[in-house]
Every structure is written in C-alpha cells, then in structure tokens.
Amino acid sequence: MTSADESGAARRAEAISAWGPEDQKGAMNLLTPAHTLAALQGVREGRIVDLSHELKMGHPCIPFAQVPFFMSLALHADDTRRLAKQGGHTNDFGCFTERAELCMHSGTHIDALGHFTIGEEMYNGWSYRDSVNARGLERLGIEQMPPLVGRAVLLDVASIDGGEHLEGGRVITSEELKRARDRAGVEIAPGDTVLIRTGYGRYFQADPQRYIRSEPGIDVEAARWLTEQKIAVIGTDTMAVEVLPNPDPKLMLPVHQHTLVEAGVHLIENLALDGIAREGAGAFCFILLAVKFTGATGCPVRPVAIL
C-alpha cells in the first residue's frame, strides 16, 4: 500500500459512522420502531396538514445549479381515442400522459446523504471518486433513505425580529432555536425531525426571485447544536436550510457539509410550514416518503403532519 493509500485509509477509518463502515442511512438509524410507534400513538384527531408546495412550472430554482421544471403532454386523449377505434375497441378509450424535466431538488424536496462532499469525502468516509458514475451515485443515493414515520418538532422563529418573517441573510443561532423550543414547550428527542419556520416560505410562489436571492437560516454552530441532539432530519421553509449568503464570503454551504457529510442528517427544503404553525402544534406525527430514484442526490417529496 502506498503512502497516499495509507493516508486515505486512515481518513476513512476516522470518518466511519457509528453504525458501521457500510452504513448508508446516517442518522435515520435513530428512527427506531419504538420512536415511530410513539409518534403514531400521539395522533389524536386524525387531521392531516400538508407541508409541501405544489410543484409546477415557474417555481423558484437556482439558475446555475438547477434545471427549471418543465412538463408537457406526451400523449393526448384525441390520439388514444383514434388508436383505440382503429384497434376495434368499442369503449371510446382516451387518456393523457406527460413528460417532465426537472432537477431532483425541485419544489419541496429532501437531500440524499450523497448530495455533498467535504473535499473528496462523502458521508461515512467514502471518496466520491469511488462512489459516483456518469448516471448518478453508486452509494448514498436517495433510495437508501428509509421511509420516515416519526415525531417532528416545530421551532417557529419567524417572529423573533418582531415581524411576520425573517429577512434574507439573517443568521438563526442555536440560542434562538433553544428559545423557540422552550416557547413551544417541547423537548427534542433522539430520532426526531426538527422543522424550522422562518416565515420566508411566503415568497416561494409570491416572489420567486426574492426567494432565491437570499434567505434566513442556521449557521454551522446552530447546525452542530441540532445534530448533537441526535435528530434524524432537519427541514425548513427556505431553499437551503442555512443562511444565504453566508456571512463569511469564503464559505460555501458549510451547514450542508456538516449535516450531510459529517452527521448523516438529511435536509428537507422548501417546506410549507405556515399551516402547521397556525395549528399551534409544537410536536406532531410526521410522515415523509422519498421516491426511490436509484442514485439520485435527492427527490421531490410530499411530507405531512398528522394531528
């Protein structure tokens, strides 16, 4: 083994997850059957609150990083009716199908653990040079994320500056998250999903350009405090969870690097959290199922709260 190989092996050993060298679930390992059962037992009314935005043409997207969502009809009922009649069918059959082009990070979506690296290193110490091919991720794709049925805690920080929402570029600190937790009267437990409401989601459809220009969000210190609580997932009503632009112009998305690569915590972005905030629910049963696009770095999702 060469010295370079030995150095790489040493780094891999140091980065190996607590769940073993082959783990691809990350902090979702903390979402145990007991945690899921407790969340389901907490349902009292059976009411469902949708926490996602509609995915449609014109939604916010980052020009250099995301392909705009585009959808068009691939098959029209007129064509199928004609073909059905030509085939001798008598029930006047018609149907529509469509084709779509989109980035997997479109609309309300979740990031796979393989979405980010620190240098060449991915979650669990793998090198991206051994884990990615031209068609996607060979490891840590979104298909590796188990179904999420568990407890979520809502930390509503939208009004901490005295208004209805935080402004773009506003850093949310760990102390502010703790105060939001205390106001909600909840504790954060291992395996929980933590959802942070900034109020900035109001611009997702109303002003897409403002929405992507900047955003309020957590910094690395706040992210570390959250992952120290042994949570499974973090979600926000913003494009990137973390503050943008970063106060340090030398840093590019360091919260993503910590959560996805170092802590194995998935991120949900572009949530619609105003409805659940109006319910006054500090904690609730939360369900999110990621579509198993093999090798994808994320996928659109439709998370719901059940009260």
GROMACS .gro file of C-alpha atoms in nm:
model
  307
    1MET     CA    1   0.000   0.000   0.000
    2THR     CA    2   0.139   0.342  -0.097
    3SER     CA    3   0.162   0.630   0.148
    4ALA     CA    4  -0.127   0.802  -0.034
    5ASP     CA    5  -0.337   0.487   0.001
    6GLU     CA    6  -0.247   0.460   0.368
    7SER     CA    7  -0.340   0.823   0.426
    8GLY     CA    8  -0.675   0.772   0.251
    9ALA     CA    9  -0.744   0.458   0.454
   10ALA     CA   10  -0.664   0.642   0.776
   11ARG     CA   11  -0.905   0.923   0.688
   12ARG     CA   12  -1.175   0.672   0.601
   13ALA     CA   13  -1.128   0.492   0.934
   14GLU     CA   14  -1.158   0.820   1.122
   15ALA     CA   15  -1.479   0.916   0.937
   16ILE     CA   16  -1.657   0.580   0.967
   17SER     CA   17  -2.010   0.611   1.101
   18ALA     CA   18  -2.114   0.484   1.443
   19TRP     CA   19  -2.343   0.246   1.251
   20GLY     CA   20  -2.060   0.073   1.072
   21PRO     CA   21  -1.843   0.108   0.760
   22GLU     CA   22  -2.122   0.012   0.517
   23ASP     CA   23  -2.394   0.234   0.663
   24GLN     CA   24  -2.588   0.448   0.415
   25LYS     CA   25  -2.880   0.555   0.635
   26GLY     CA   26  -2.697   0.800   0.858
   27ALA     CA   27  -2.899   0.949   1.142
   28MET     CA   28  -3.213   0.777   1.011
   29ASN     CA   29  -3.080   0.482   1.213
   30LEU     CA   30  -3.207   0.674   1.516
   31LEU     CA   31  -3.565   0.645   1.393
   32THR     CA   32  -3.646   0.320   1.571
   33PRO     CA   33  -3.973   0.123   1.566
   34ALA     CA   34  -4.036   0.248   1.921
   35HIS     CA   35  -3.997   0.609   1.804
   36THR     CA   36  -4.238   0.552   1.515
   37LEU     CA   37  -4.493   0.380   1.738
   38ALA     CA   38  -4.480   0.663   1.993
   39ALA     CA   39  -4.537   0.920   1.717
   40LEU     CA   40  -4.838   0.730   1.584
   41GLN     CA   41  -4.981   0.693   1.934
   42GLY     CA   42  -4.963   1.071   1.970
   43VAL     CA   43  -5.221   1.123   1.693
   44ARG     CA   44  -5.545   1.247   1.849
   45GLU     CA   45  -5.766   1.392   1.573
   46GLY     CA   46  -5.658   1.221   1.253
   47ARG     CA   47  -5.635   1.555   1.071
   48ILE     CA   48  -5.367   1.588   0.803
   49VAL     CA   49  -5.174   1.908   0.735
   50ASP     CA   50  -4.987   1.917   0.404
   51LEU     CA   51  -4.636   2.061   0.443
   52SER     CA   52  -4.544   2.084   0.074
   53HIS     CA   53  -4.576   2.330  -0.211
   54GLU     CA   54  -4.721   2.243  -0.550
   55LEU     CA   55  -4.452   2.152  -0.799
   56LYS     CA   56  -4.522   2.344  -1.119
   57MET     CA   57  -4.356   2.542  -1.392
   58GLY     CA   58  -4.219   2.874  -1.273
   59HIS     CA   59  -4.127   2.758  -0.922
   60PRO     CA   60  -3.805   2.901  -0.774
   61CYS     CA   61  -3.482   2.744  -0.892
   62ILE     CA   62  -3.117   2.844  -0.872
   63PRO     CA   63  -3.008   2.915  -1.232
   64PHE     CA   64  -2.653   2.775  -1.217
   65ALA     CA   65  -2.745   2.467  -1.014
   66GLN     CA   66  -3.098   2.359  -1.104
   67VAL     CA   67  -3.279   2.282  -1.427
   68PRO     CA   68  -3.615   2.467  -1.437
   69PHE     CA   69  -3.914   2.237  -1.407
   70PHE     CA   70  -4.083   2.175  -1.741
   71MET     CA   71  -4.379   1.950  -1.819
   72SER     CA   72  -4.574   1.886  -2.137
   73LEU     CA   73  -4.825   1.631  -2.262
   74ALA     CA   74  -4.667   1.327  -2.423
   75LEU     CA   75  -4.994   1.155  -2.512
   76HIS     CA   76  -5.328   1.322  -2.583
   77ALA     CA   77  -5.674   1.169  -2.547
   78ASP     CA   78  -5.754   1.253  -2.909
   79ASP     CA   79  -5.470   1.028  -3.023
   80THR     CA   80  -5.559   0.739  -2.793
   81ARG     CA   81  -5.928   0.757  -2.893
   82ARG     CA   82  -5.832   0.735  -3.257
   83LEU     CA   83  -5.592   0.445  -3.199
   84ALA     CA   84  -5.847   0.263  -2.985
   85LYS     CA   85  -6.109   0.286  -3.259
   86GLN     CA   86  -5.859   0.168  -3.518
   87GLY     CA   87  -5.790  -0.131  -3.298
   88GLY     CA   88  -6.157  -0.222  -3.288
   89HIS     CA   89  -6.223  -0.118  -2.927
   90THR     CA   90  -6.576  -0.002  -2.857
   91ASN     CA   91  -6.545   0.183  -2.524
   92ASP     CA   92  -6.412   0.511  -2.672
   93PHE     CA   93  -6.094   0.493  -2.469
   94GLY     CA   94  -5.892   0.811  -2.408
   95CYS     CA   95  -5.606   0.903  -2.177
   96PHE     CA   96  -5.333   1.159  -2.117
   97THR     CA   97  -4.971   1.114  -2.011
   98GLU     CA   98  -4.690   1.364  -1.977
   99ARG     CA   99  -4.315   1.405  -1.990
  100ALA     CA  100  -4.123   1.616  -1.741
  101GLU     CA  101  -3.775   1.758  -1.698
  102LEU     CA  102  -3.665   1.864  -1.354
  103CYS     CA  103  -3.382   1.877  -1.105
  104MET     CA  104  -3.441   1.637  -0.815
  105HIS     CA  105  -3.401   1.937  -0.587
  106SER     CA  106  -3.719   2.096  -0.722
  107GLY     CA  107  -4.000   2.222  -0.502
  108THR     CA  108  -4.038   2.065  -0.160
  109HIS     CA  109  -3.761   1.806  -0.161
  110ILE     CA  110  -3.514   1.612   0.051
  111ASP     CA  111  -3.137   1.588   0.011
  112ALA     CA  112  -2.970   1.248  -0.001
  113LEU     CA  113  -2.655   1.199   0.204
  114GLY     CA  114  -2.454   1.177  -0.117
  115HIS     CA  115  -2.554   1.529  -0.222
  116PHE     CA  116  -2.244   1.697  -0.073
  117THR     CA  117  -1.877   1.631  -0.007
  118ILE     CA  118  -1.600   1.779   0.203
  119GLY     CA  119  -1.318   1.773  -0.046
  120GLU     CA  120  -1.336   1.422  -0.190
  121GLU     CA  121  -1.501   1.279   0.121
  122MET     CA  122  -1.866   1.178   0.139
  123TYR     CA  123  -2.064   1.055   0.439
  124ASN     CA  124  -1.905   0.758   0.616
  125GLY     CA  125  -1.562   0.834   0.477
  126TRP     CA  126  -1.620   0.720   0.119
  127SER     CA  127  -1.444   0.903  -0.161
  128TYR     CA  128  -1.672   1.034  -0.431
  129ARG     CA  129  -1.419   0.907  -0.685
  130ASP     CA  130  -1.523   0.554  -0.589
  131SER     CA  131  -1.892   0.628  -0.536
  132VAL     CA  132  -2.021   0.820  -0.838
  133ASN     CA  133  -2.064   0.736  -1.205
  134ALA     CA  134  -2.192   0.934  -1.502
  135ARG     CA  135  -2.552   0.836  -1.423
  136GLY     CA  136  -2.560   0.911  -1.051
  137LEU     CA  137  -2.449   0.797  -0.709
  138GLU     CA  138  -2.335   0.440  -0.655
  139ARG     CA  139  -2.357   0.498  -0.281
  140LEU     CA  140  -2.568   0.727  -0.061
  141GLY     CA  141  -2.842   0.787  -0.319
  142ILE     CA  142  -3.191   0.882  -0.208
  143GLU     CA  143  -3.306   0.520  -0.247
  144GLN     CA  144  -3.103   0.447   0.068
  145MET     CA  145  -3.323   0.669   0.286
  146PRO     CA  146  -3.582   0.463   0.475
  147PRO     CA  147  -3.946   0.577   0.498
  148LEU     CA  148  -3.984   0.842   0.766
  149VAL     CA  149  -4.275   0.797   1.007
  150GLY     CA  150  -4.188   0.964   1.333
  151ARG     CA  151  -4.212   1.267   1.556
  152ALA     CA  152  -4.141   1.619   1.433
  153VAL     CA  153  -4.077   1.929   1.643
  154LEU     CA  154  -4.160   2.273   1.503
  155LEU     CA  155  -3.923   2.554   1.601
  156ASP     CA  156  -4.104   2.871   1.493
  157VAL     CA  157  -3.851   3.154   1.474
  158ALA     CA  158  -4.043   3.365   1.220
  159SER     CA  159  -4.134   3.642   1.464
  160ILE     CA  160  -3.812   3.677   1.666
  161ASP     CA  161  -3.731   4.009   1.496
  162GLY     CA  162  -4.077   4.147   1.570
  163GLY     CA  163  -4.228   4.089   1.226
  164GLU     CA  164  -4.401   3.805   1.046
  165HIS     CA  165  -4.088   3.660   0.890
  166LEU     CA  166  -3.710   3.684   0.898
  167GLU     CA  167  -3.524   3.864   0.622
  168GLY     CA  168  -3.278   3.707   0.381
  169GLY     CA  169  -2.926   3.686   0.520
  170ARG     CA  170  -3.048   3.666   0.882
  171VAL     CA  171  -2.847   3.413   1.088
  172ILE     CA  172  -3.053   3.192   1.320
  173THR     CA  173  -2.841   3.098   1.621
  174SER     CA  174  -2.856   2.796   1.848
  175GLU     CA  175  -2.974   3.018   2.134
  176GLU     CA  176  -3.268   3.132   1.923
  177LEU     CA  177  -3.352   2.771   1.841
  178LYS     CA  178  -3.344   2.687   2.212
  179ARG     CA  179  -3.577   2.974   2.291
  180ALA     CA  180  -3.817   2.862   2.017
  181ARG     CA  181  -3.810   2.511   2.163
  182ASP     CA  182  -3.888   2.645   2.510
  183ARG     CA  183  -4.172   2.865   2.380
  184ALA     CA  184  -4.324   2.560   2.212
  185GLY     CA  185  -4.297   2.368   2.538
  186VAL     CA  186  -4.134   2.065   2.377
  187GLU     CA  187  -3.818   1.865   2.411
  188ILE     CA  188  -3.610   1.741   2.118
  189ALA     CA  189  -3.557   1.366   2.138
  190PRO     CA  190  -3.326   1.128   1.950
  191GLY     CA  191  -3.476   1.030   1.616
  192ASP     CA  192  -3.689   1.345   1.588
  193THR     CA  193  -3.723   1.559   1.278
  194VAL     CA  194  -3.671   1.928   1.354
  195LEU     CA  195  -3.860   2.174   1.132
  196ILE     CA  196  -3.757   2.541   1.144
  197ARG     CA  197  -4.012   2.800   1.032
  198THR     CA  198  -3.865   3.135   0.925
  199GLY     CA  199  -4.175   3.269   0.751
  200TYR     CA  200  -3.967   3.318   0.436
  201GLY     CA  201  -4.164   3.048   0.260
  202ARG     CA  202  -4.428   3.312   0.181
  203TYR     CA  203  -4.208   3.415  -0.111
  204PHE     CA  204  -4.182   3.068  -0.268
  205GLN     CA  205  -4.468   3.145  -0.506
  206ALA     CA  206  -4.532   3.513  -0.441
  207ASP     CA  207  -4.182   3.637  -0.528
  208PRO     CA  208  -3.953   3.357  -0.656
  209GLN     CA  209  -3.666   3.593  -0.737
  210ARG     CA  210  -3.659   3.730  -0.384
  211TYR     CA  211  -3.687   3.376  -0.251
  212ILE     CA  212  -3.369   3.258  -0.424
  213ARG     CA  213  -3.170   3.581  -0.386
  214SER     CA  214  -3.103   3.528  -0.015
  215GLU     CA  215  -3.259   3.357   0.283
  216PRO     CA  216  -3.256   3.339   0.662
  217GLY     CA  217  -3.112   3.021   0.804
  218ILE     CA  218  -2.900   2.846   1.061
  219ASP     CA  219  -2.523   2.873   1.080
  220VAL     CA  220  -2.281   2.587   1.145
  221GLU     CA  221  -2.287   2.639   1.521
  222ALA     CA  222  -2.666   2.605   1.525
  223ALA     CA  223  -2.645   2.303   1.296
  224ARG     CA  224  -2.397   2.136   1.530
  225TRP     CA  225  -2.626   2.200   1.826
  226LEU     CA  226  -2.911   2.033   1.638
  227THR     CA  227  -2.710   1.728   1.534
  228GLU     CA  228  -2.582   1.693   1.891
  229GLN     CA  229  -2.946   1.631   1.991
  230LYS     CA  230  -2.923   1.312   1.779
  231ILE     CA  231  -3.202   1.414   1.545
  232ALA     CA  232  -3.269   1.231   1.219
  233VAL     CA  233  -3.367   1.513   0.982
  234ILE     CA  234  -3.373   1.895   0.963
  235GLY     CA  235  -3.623   2.083   0.746
  236THR     CA  236  -3.702   2.449   0.676
  237ASP     CA  237  -3.929   2.672   0.470
  238THR     CA  238  -3.631   2.801   0.269
  239MET     CA  239  -3.428   2.688  -0.031
  240ALA     CA  240  -3.117   2.570   0.154
  241VAL     CA  241  -3.177   2.542   0.534
  242GLU     CA  242  -2.871   2.757   0.603
  243VAL     CA  243  -2.826   3.132   0.590
  244LEU     CA  244  -2.758   3.275   0.244
  245PRO     CA  245  -2.540   3.447   0.161
  246ASN     CA  246  -2.307   3.315   0.427
  247PRO     CA  247  -2.171   3.596   0.650
  248ASP     CA  248  -1.824   3.464   0.572
  249PRO     CA  249  -1.781   3.510   0.195
  250LYS     CA  250  -1.508   3.244   0.197
  251LEU     CA  251  -1.757   2.971   0.291
  252MET     CA  252  -1.991   2.787   0.054
  253LEU     CA  253  -2.282   2.598   0.217
  254PRO     CA  254  -2.094   2.473   0.525
  255VAL     CA  255  -2.415   2.362   0.701
  256HIS     CA  256  -2.479   2.114   0.421
  257GLN     CA  257  -2.128   1.979   0.465
  258HIS     CA  258  -2.172   1.931   0.838
  259THR     CA  259  -2.521   1.781   0.832
  260LEU     CA  260  -2.497   1.555   0.528
  261VAL     CA  261  -2.129   1.454   0.533
  262GLU     CA  262  -2.025   1.468   0.898
  263ALA     CA  263  -2.352   1.394   1.080
  264GLY     CA  264  -2.550   1.193   0.824
  265VAL     CA  265  -2.859   1.409   0.877
  266HIS     CA  266  -3.090   1.454   0.578
  267LEU     CA  267  -3.221   1.801   0.489
  268ILE     CA  268  -3.573   1.891   0.372
  269GLU     CA  269  -3.602   2.220   0.182
  270ASN     CA  270  -3.884   2.442   0.056
  271LEU     CA  271  -4.134   2.322   0.314
  272ALA     CA  272  -4.472   2.493   0.358
  273LEU     CA  273  -4.488   2.546   0.734
  274ASP     CA  274  -4.738   2.829   0.778
  275GLY     CA  275  -5.035   2.591   0.805
  276ILE     CA  276  -4.888   2.376   1.081
  277ALA     CA  277  -4.775   2.691   1.265
  278ARG     CA  278  -5.137   2.817   1.268
  279GLU     CA  279  -5.235   2.490   1.434
  280GLY     CA  280  -5.013   2.578   1.729
  281ALA     CA  281  -4.863   2.228   1.730
  282GLY     CA  282  -4.516   2.210   1.880
  283ALA     CA  283  -4.473   1.840   1.812
  284PHE     CA  284  -4.667   1.601   1.590
  285CYS     CA  285  -4.657   1.281   1.388
  286PHE     CA  286  -4.464   1.342   1.067
  287ILE     CA  287  -4.458   1.129   0.752
  288LEU     CA  288  -4.226   1.163   0.454
  289LEU     CA  289  -4.159   0.901   0.190
  290ALA     CA  290  -3.873   0.959  -0.051
  291VAL     CA  291  -3.921   0.820  -0.402
  292LYS     CA  292  -3.653   0.559  -0.466
  293PHE     CA  293  -3.481   0.718  -0.765
  294THR     CA  294  -3.171   0.500  -0.770
  295GLY     CA  295  -2.855   0.707  -0.747
  296ALA     CA  296  -3.034   1.042  -0.715
  297THR     CA  297  -2.895   1.313  -0.488
  298GLY     CA  298  -3.244   1.397  -0.364
  299CYS     CA  299  -3.607   1.394  -0.475
  300PRO     CA  300  -3.930   1.593  -0.451
  301VAL     CA  301  -4.145   1.483  -0.155
  302ARG     CA  302  -4.488   1.547  -0.004
  303PRO     CA  303  -4.446   1.547   0.375
  304VAL     CA  304  -4.749   1.567   0.603
  305ALA     CA  305  -4.824   1.625   0.969
  306ILE     CA  306  -5.096   1.417   1.134
  307LEU     CA  307  -5.258   1.581   1.436
   0.00000   0.00000   0.00000
